[in-house]
């Protein structure tokens, strides 16, 4: 697809166009956060943004692109809140404590929409695989930032991947079974593993 035919690349050529795109995206992300991904359409997004679907097509490449960009935005908000929770308290808090403090944010208000996005990526990978791939790209830097600065990069990456995969599993369990006791047991094991990692 050439640059001339690509929606938001046209609008991003000017600061005004990029500002308008961000404004529209904020409104669509807010609507998704409130109502979820089911039955998402350009017309629904246009109503939420107070514009027309043609305007959205000027700023975005299509419904999948708009949906993906809105999910990325919602995920960035979630990550910011989770990192803020992890940063609370004494500066010498353990990695295990910081990871534990993120959990209420991960299952808090609006989080179900992001879990829907992972489900959508699993259900229709051909269209929405990037919703899952982008989750890893977004979460890993946040988790890496929680690791000890003295650790080698490879070790940080390994521990961050462990945390990400485990938390993702807990989220699926939370949404599908609601087994709080089982998740709590799993959390205790994860935290022990992180404590051993820090002590090594």
GROMACS .gro file of C-alpha atoms in nm:
model
  200
    1UNK     CA    1   0.000   0.000   0.000
    2UNK     CA    2   0.146   0.336  -0.098
    3UNK     CA    3   0.175   0.625   0.142
    4UNK     CA    4  -0.088   0.821  -0.051
    5UNK     CA    5  -0.344   0.542   0.001
    6UNK     CA    6  -0.263   0.479   0.365
    7UNK     CA    7  -0.503   0.655   0.602
    8UNK     CA    8  -0.324   0.779   0.909
    9UNK     CA    9   0.005   0.827   0.726
   10UNK     CA   10  -0.169   1.102   0.528
   11UNK     CA   11  -0.299   1.271   0.841
   12UNK     CA   12   0.034   1.234   1.020
   13UNK     CA   13   0.205   1.457   0.764
   14UNK     CA   14   0.105   1.761   0.966
   15UNK     CA   15   0.097   1.832   1.340
   16UNK     CA   16  -0.267   1.930   1.307
   17UNK     CA   17  -0.354   1.602   1.135
   18UNK     CA   18  -0.169   1.398   1.397
   19UNK     CA   19  -0.340   1.590   1.678
   20UNK     CA   20  -0.680   1.521   1.522
   21UNK     CA   21  -0.594   1.153   1.487
   22UNK     CA   22  -0.495   1.132   1.854
   23UNK     CA   23  -0.817   1.307   1.956
   24UNK     CA   24  -1.029   1.060   1.757
   25UNK     CA   25  -0.832   0.766   1.892
   26UNK     CA   26  -0.880   0.880   2.253
   27UNK     CA   27  -1.257   0.891   2.205
   28UNK     CA   28  -1.273   0.551   2.035
   29UNK     CA   29  -1.051   0.396   2.304
   30UNK     CA   30  -1.278   0.539   2.575
   31UNK     CA   31  -1.580   0.387   2.402
   32UNK     CA   32  -1.413   0.048   2.370
   33UNK     CA   33  -1.311   0.061   2.734
   34UNK     CA   34  -1.674   0.111   2.832
   35UNK     CA   35  -1.850  -0.122   2.588
   36UNK     CA   36  -1.599  -0.385   2.474
   37UNK     CA   37  -1.497  -0.520   2.137
   38UNK     CA   38  -1.807  -0.719   2.043
   39UNK     CA   39  -1.983  -0.571   1.739
   40UNK     CA   40  -1.713  -0.311   1.688
   41UNK     CA   41  -1.758  -0.122   1.360
   42UNK     CA   42  -1.647   0.201   1.198
   43UNK     CA   43  -1.995   0.344   1.235
   44UNK     CA   44  -2.001   0.267   1.608
   45UNK     CA   45  -1.655   0.421   1.643
   46UNK     CA   46  -1.762   0.727   1.444
   47UNK     CA   47  -2.060   0.783   1.675
   48UNK     CA   48  -1.831   0.762   1.978
   49UNK     CA   49  -1.584   1.004   1.821
   50UNK     CA   50  -1.856   1.247   1.708
   51UNK     CA   51  -1.757   1.221   1.342
   52UNK     CA   52  -1.825   1.012   1.031
   53UNK     CA   53  -1.677   0.679   0.927
   54UNK     CA   54  -1.525   0.855   0.623
   55UNK     CA   55  -1.325   1.083   0.851
   56UNK     CA   56  -1.200   0.779   1.042
   57UNK     CA   57  -1.096   0.617   0.714
   58UNK     CA   58  -0.888   0.924   0.636
   59UNK     CA   59  -0.700   0.894   0.963
   60UNK     CA   60  -0.686   0.511   0.989
   61UNK     CA   61  -0.634   0.232   0.740
   62UNK     CA   62  -0.962   0.058   0.818
   63UNK     CA   63  -1.161  -0.097   1.103
   64UNK     CA   64  -0.889  -0.347   1.198
   65UNK     CA   65  -0.627  -0.073   1.214
   66UNK     CA   66  -0.852   0.152   1.423
   67UNK     CA   67  -0.940  -0.134   1.658
   68UNK     CA   68  -0.574  -0.229   1.697
   69UNK     CA   69  -0.466   0.129   1.764
   70UNK     CA   70  -0.743   0.174   2.022
   71UNK     CA   71  -0.647  -0.150   2.198
   72UNK     CA   72  -0.284  -0.038   2.204
   73UNK     CA   73  -0.395   0.287   2.364
   74UNK     CA   74  -0.602   0.108   2.629
   75UNK     CA   75  -0.312  -0.126   2.699
   76UNK     CA   76  -0.072   0.165   2.744
   77UNK     CA   77  -0.308   0.312   3.001
   78UNK     CA   78  -0.323  -0.021   3.184
   79UNK     CA   79   0.056  -0.056   3.182
   80UNK     CA   80   0.099   0.297   3.317
   81UNK     CA   81  -0.139   0.222   3.603
   82UNK     CA   82   0.031  -0.112   3.676
   83UNK     CA   83   0.376   0.048   3.682
   84UNK     CA   84   0.248   0.323   3.911
   85UNK     CA   85   0.120   0.056   4.150
   86UNK     CA   86   0.453  -0.128   4.132
   87UNK     CA   87   0.640   0.194   4.209
   88UNK     CA   88   0.443   0.270   4.526
   89UNK     CA   89   0.604   0.210   4.860
   90UNK     CA   90   0.970   0.180   4.958
   91UNK     CA   91   1.232   0.199   4.685
   92UNK     CA   92   1.385  -0.132   4.797
   93UNK     CA   93   1.068  -0.339   4.746
   94UNK     CA   94   1.137  -0.679   4.598
   95UNK     CA   95   1.049  -0.775   4.242
   96UNK     CA   96   0.798  -1.023   4.384
   97UNK     CA   97   0.625  -0.745   4.581
   98UNK     CA   98   0.615  -0.519   4.276
   99UNK     CA   99   0.466  -0.789   4.054
  100UNK     CA  100   0.209  -0.874   4.321
  101UNK     CA  101   0.105  -0.510   4.347
  102UNK     CA  102   0.031  -0.498   3.973
  103UNK     CA  103  -0.237  -0.768   3.984
  104UNK     CA  104  -0.532  -0.553   4.102
  105UNK     CA  105  -0.469  -0.320   3.808
  106UNK     CA  106  -0.454  -0.609   3.563
  107UNK     CA  107  -0.799  -0.729   3.668
  108UNK     CA  108  -0.940  -0.386   3.748
  109UNK     CA  109  -1.187  -0.161   3.573
  110UNK     CA  110  -1.175  -0.183   3.195
  111UNK     CA  111  -0.927  -0.471   3.192
  112UNK     CA  112  -1.183  -0.715   3.052
  113UNK     CA  113  -1.169  -0.535   2.716
  114UNK     CA  114  -0.797  -0.609   2.680
  115UNK     CA  115  -0.856  -0.971   2.769
  116UNK     CA  116  -1.123  -0.976   2.497
  117UNK     CA  117  -0.857  -0.853   2.254
  118UNK     CA  118  -0.633  -1.153   2.331
  119UNK     CA  119  -0.933  -1.381   2.284
  120UNK     CA  120  -1.009  -1.219   1.950
  121UNK     CA  121  -0.651  -1.273   1.839
  122UNK     CA  122  -0.678  -1.642   1.932
  123UNK     CA  123  -1.017  -1.680   1.763
  124UNK     CA  124  -0.923  -1.508   1.435
  125UNK     CA  125  -0.544  -1.500   1.417
  126UNK     CA  126  -0.543  -1.420   1.045
  127UNK     CA  127  -0.705  -1.081   1.111
  128UNK     CA  128  -0.609  -0.999   1.468
  129UNK     CA  129  -0.279  -1.175   1.548
  130UNK     CA  130  -0.110  -0.839   1.606
  131UNK     CA  131  -0.338  -0.776   1.904
  132UNK     CA  132  -0.156  -1.060   2.082
  133UNK     CA  133   0.192  -0.989   1.945
  134UNK     CA  134   0.166  -0.624   2.038
  135UNK     CA  135   0.075  -0.719   2.395
  136UNK     CA  136   0.413  -0.881   2.444
  137UNK     CA  137   0.591  -0.586   2.283
  138UNK     CA  138   0.410  -0.346   2.515
  139UNK     CA  139   0.436  -0.538   2.843
  140UNK     CA  140   0.794  -0.662   2.821
  141UNK     CA  141   0.965  -0.320   2.853
  142UNK     CA  142   0.758  -0.251   3.166
  143UNK     CA  143   0.854  -0.584   3.321
  144UNK     CA  144   1.219  -0.543   3.223
  145UNK     CA  145   1.221  -0.208   3.403
  146UNK     CA  146   1.122  -0.383   3.728
  147UNK     CA  147   1.418  -0.623   3.720
  148UNK     CA  148   1.741  -0.556   3.905
  149UNK     CA  149   1.968  -0.320   3.716
  150UNK     CA  150   2.260  -0.546   3.811
  151UNK     CA  151   2.120  -0.841   3.617
  152UNK     CA  152   2.252  -0.921   3.269
  153UNK     CA  153   2.009  -0.837   2.990
  154UNK     CA  154   1.948  -1.205   2.909
  155UNK     CA  155   1.846  -1.278   3.266
  156UNK     CA  156   1.612  -0.979   3.275
  157UNK     CA  157   1.452  -1.102   2.955
  158UNK     CA  158   1.408  -1.456   3.085
  159UNK     CA  159   1.249  -1.344   3.413
  160UNK     CA  160   1.026  -1.091   3.234
  161UNK     CA  161   0.905  -1.356   2.991
  162UNK     CA  162   0.827  -1.585   3.286
  163UNK     CA  163   0.627  -1.313   3.459
  164UNK     CA  164   0.440  -1.219   3.140
  165UNK     CA  165   0.345  -1.576   3.051
  166UNK     CA  166   0.236  -1.655   3.407
  167UNK     CA  167   0.028  -1.342   3.451
  168UNK     CA  168  -0.134  -1.401   3.113
  169UNK     CA  169  -0.229  -1.750   3.228
  170UNK     CA  170  -0.373  -1.611   3.551
  171UNK     CA  171  -0.577  -1.358   3.353
  172UNK     CA  172  -0.725  -1.632   3.134
  173UNK     CA  173  -0.808  -1.834   3.444
  174UNK     CA  174  -0.963  -1.527   3.608
  175UNK     CA  175  -1.186  -1.456   3.308
  176UNK     CA  176  -1.285  -1.814   3.233
  177UNK     CA  177  -1.322  -1.984   3.571
  178UNK     CA  178  -1.299  -1.712   3.834
  179UNK     CA  179  -1.101  -1.955   4.048
  180UNK     CA  180  -0.958  -1.700   4.291
  181UNK     CA  181  -0.818  -1.969   4.522
  182UNK     CA  182  -0.636  -2.141   4.237
  183UNK     CA  183  -0.491  -1.814   4.112
  184UNK     CA  184  -0.379  -1.724   4.464
  185UNK     CA  185  -0.200  -2.058   4.493
  186UNK     CA  186  -0.032  -1.998   4.158
  187UNK     CA  187   0.066  -1.649   4.267
  188UNK     CA  188   0.235  -1.783   4.578
  189UNK     CA  189   0.443  -2.016   4.362
  190UNK     CA  190   0.533  -1.735   4.120
  191UNK     CA  191   0.638  -1.505   4.403
  192UNK     CA  192   0.854  -1.778   4.558
  193UNK     CA  193   1.022  -1.830   4.222
  194UNK     CA  194   1.092  -1.457   4.192
  195UNK     CA  195   1.226  -1.442   4.546
  196UNK     CA  196   1.465  -1.731   4.466
  197UNK     CA  197   1.569  -1.552   4.148
  198UNK     CA  198   1.650  -1.234   4.340
  199UNK     CA  199   1.838  -1.426   4.606
  200UNK     CA  200   2.054  -1.611   4.354
   0.00000   0.00000   0.00000
